[in-house]
């Protein structure tokens, strides 16, 4: 049930952002609010505390965010608090980012390599992925010494693995398969 509520709240807010032609501004607002909620344990604790009246929680949110994010965002957060959906605030904000990336034809790719790759190589990989997926690609580089050499990319549920570890594992499976 919570998952359905998360999707509905995020989609409603995203629809409003599209309607107001402010998708990028709303995404920035979602990221800002999510950052505050993720970084400040006191805010999360206060929002989850049943001893604090809803009116006080809403007032605190308005004081914290009203001058920094669209009024609709504060209104949505207040509505969620009134409906007892405080636990879903962070998932709604995260799902809003997913909707934004889909709408903007963006994808985040995780590029694993045993050592830091040169900027030119990362740019080349980004360009290839962008053409293949017809999306704007953001690369997140991650060092993984277990790959030995080469690299592995994960994006949109796909894995492109050109690592030495992958090649060696494949050869091992082939050799063991033929030996028996």
Coordinates of C-alpha atoms in Angstrom, one line a residue:
X1 CA 0.0 0.0 0.0
X2 CA 2.8 2.4 0.9
X3 CA 4.5 1.8 -2.5
X4 CA 1.3 2.8 -4.3
X5 CA 1.0 6.0 -2.2
X6 CA 4.6 6.9 -3.0
X7 CA 4.0 6.5 -6.7
X8 CA 0.8 8.5 -6.6
X9 CA 2.2 11.4 -4.6
X10 CA 5.3 11.6 -6.8
X11 CA 3.4 11.4 -10.0
X12 CA 0.9 14.0 -8.9
X13 CA 3.7 16.4 -7.9
X14 CA 5.6 15.6 -11.2
X15 CA 2.4 16.3 -13.2
X16 CA 2.1 19.7 -11.4
X17 CA 5.7 20.4 -12.3
X18 CA 5.1 19.6 -16.0
X19 CA 1.9 21.6 -16.0
X20 CA 3.7 24.7 -14.5
X21 CA 6.6 24.1 -17.0
X22 CA 9.0 24.0 -14.0
X23 CA 10.3 20.4 -14.0
X24 CA 13.9 21.4 -13.4
X25 CA 13.1 23.7 -10.6
X26 CA 10.8 21.1 -8.9
X27 CA 13.5 18.5 -9.3
X28 CA 16.0 20.9 -7.6
X29 CA 13.5 21.5 -4.8
X30 CA 13.0 17.7 -4.4
X31 CA 16.8 17.2 -4.2
X32 CA 17.2 20.0 -1.7
X33 CA 14.5 18.7 0.6
X34 CA 15.8 15.1 0.3
X35 CA 19.3 16.3 1.1
X36 CA 18.1 18.0 4.3
X37 CA 16.0 14.9 5.4
X38 CA 18.9 12.6 4.7
X39 CA 21.5 14.7 6.5
X40 CA 19.5 15.8 9.5
X41 CA 18.4 13.0 11.7
X42 CA 16.6 15.5 14.0
X43 CA 14.2 16.5 11.3
X44 CA 13.4 12.9 10.5
X45 CA 12.9 12.2 14.2
X46 CA 10.7 15.2 14.7
X47 CA 8.5 14.3 11.7
X48 CA 8.2 10.7 13.0
X49 CA 7.5 11.7 16.6
X50 CA 3.8 11.2 17.4
X51 CA 4.0 13.5 20.4
X52 CA 4.6 16.5 18.2
X53 CA 1.3 17.9 16.9
X54 CA 0.8 17.8 13.1
X55 CA 0.3 21.6 13.2
X56 CA 3.7 22.1 14.7
X57 CA 5.3 19.8 12.1
X58 CA 3.7 21.6 9.2
X59 CA 4.8 25.0 10.7
X60 CA 8.4 23.8 11.0
X61 CA 8.4 22.6 7.4
X62 CA 7.0 25.9 6.2
X63 CA 9.6 27.8 8.2
X64 CA 12.4 25.6 6.8
X65 CA 11.5 25.4 3.2
X66 CA 8.8 27.9 2.1
X67 CA 11.4 30.5 0.9
X68 CA 13.6 27.9 -0.8
X69 CA 11.2 25.6 -2.7
X70 CA 7.9 26.0 -4.6
X71 CA 4.8 26.4 -2.4
X72 CA 3.3 23.3 -3.9
X73 CA 6.2 21.2 -2.4
X74 CA 5.5 22.5 1.1
X75 CA 1.8 21.9 0.5
X76 CA 2.5 18.3 -0.5
X77 CA 4.7 17.6 2.5
X78 CA 2.0 19.2 4.8
X79 CA -0.7 17.0 3.2
X80 CA 1.4 13.9 3.6
X81 CA 2.0 14.7 7.3
X82 CA -1.7 15.3 7.8
X83 CA -2.5 11.9 6.3
X84 CA 0.1 10.1 8.4
X85 CA 2.4 9.6 5.4
X86 CA 5.6 11.0 7.0
X87 CA 7.5 7.8 6.4
X88 CA 6.9 8.1 2.6
X89 CA 8.3 11.6 2.2
X90 CA 11.8 10.5 1.4
X91 CA 10.7 7.8 -1.0
X92 CA 8.4 10.3 -2.8
X93 CA 11.3 12.7 -3.3
X94 CA 13.5 9.8 -4.6
X95 CA 10.8 8.7 -7.0
X96 CA 10.3 12.3 -8.2
X97 CA 14.0 12.2 -9.3
X98 CA 13.4 8.9 -11.2
X99 CA 10.5 10.5 -13.0
X100 CA 12.6 13.6 -13.7
X101 CA 15.4 11.5 -15.3
X102 CA 12.9 9.6 -17.4
X103 CA 11.2 12.8 -18.6
X104 CA 14.6 14.4 -19.3
X105 CA 15.9 11.3 -21.0
X106 CA 18.8 11.0 -18.5
X107 CA 20.4 8.0 -17.0
X108 CA 23.1 7.5 -14.4
X109 CA 25.7 5.0 -15.3
X110 CA 28.1 3.4 -12.8
X111 CA 31.5 2.9 -14.3
X112 CA 33.6 0.4 -12.3
X113 CA 37.3 0.2 -13.0
X114 CA 40.4 -1.1 -11.1
X115 CA 41.9 2.4 -11.1
X116 CA 40.9 5.9 -12.0
X117 CA 40.3 6.2 -15.7
X118 CA 41.6 9.2 -17.7
X119 CA 39.0 11.9 -18.3
X120 CA 39.2 11.3 -22.1
X121 CA 38.3 7.6 -21.6
X122 CA 35.4 8.5 -19.4
X123 CA 34.1 11.0 -21.9
X124 CA 34.4 8.4 -24.7
X125 CA 32.4 5.9 -22.7
X126 CA 29.8 8.5 -21.9
X127 CA 29.5 9.4 -25.5
X128 CA 29.1 5.8 -26.6
X129 CA 26.5 5.1 -23.9
X130 CA 24.6 8.3 -24.8
X131 CA 24.4 7.2 -28.5
X132 CA 23.4 3.6 -27.7
X133 CA 20.7 4.5 -25.2
X134 CA 19.7 7.9 -26.8
X135 CA 19.9 9.5 -23.4
X136 CA 22.0 12.0 -21.6
X137 CA 24.4 10.0 -19.4
X138 CA 25.8 11.0 -16.0
X139 CA 28.8 8.8 -15.1
X140 CA 29.5 7.8 -11.5
X141 CA 33.1 6.4 -11.4
X142 CA 33.8 3.7 -8.8
X143 CA 37.1 2.0 -8.2
X144 CA 36.9 -1.8 -7.9
X145 CA 40.3 -3.4 -7.6
X146 CA 38.8 -6.9 -8.1
X147 CA 38.2 -6.2 -11.8
X148 CA 42.0 -6.5 -12.4
X149 CA 41.9 -4.6 -15.8
X150 CA 39.2 -3.2 -18.1
X151 CA 36.0 -1.8 -16.8
X152 CA 32.3 -2.6 -16.2
X153 CA 29.3 -0.3 -16.8
X154 CA 25.9 -0.6 -15.3
X155 CA 23.1 1.6 -16.7
X156 CA 19.3 1.3 -16.9
X157 CA 19.4 -2.4 -15.9
X158 CA 22.1 -3.3 -18.4
X159 CA 25.6 -4.4 -17.7
X160 CA 28.4 -3.9 -20.2
X161 CA 31.4 -5.9 -18.8
X162 CA 34.8 -5.7 -20.4
X163 CA 36.8 -6.4 -17.3
X164 CA 39.6 -9.0 -17.2
X165 CA 37.9 -10.6 -14.2
X166 CA 34.7 -11.2 -16.3
X167 CA 36.8 -12.6 -19.2
X168 CA 38.7 -15.0 -16.8
X169 CA 35.4 -16.1 -15.2
X170 CA 33.9 -16.9 -18.6
X171 CA 37.0 -18.9 -19.7
X172 CA 36.9 -20.8 -16.4
X173 CA 33.2 -21.7 -16.9
X174 CA 34.0 -22.8 -20.5
X175 CA 36.9 -25.0 -19.5
X176 CA 35.1 -26.6 -16.6
X177 CA 32.1 -27.2 -18.8
X178 CA 34.2 -29.0 -21.4
X179 CA 36.2 -31.0 -18.9
X180 CA 33.2 -33.0 -17.8

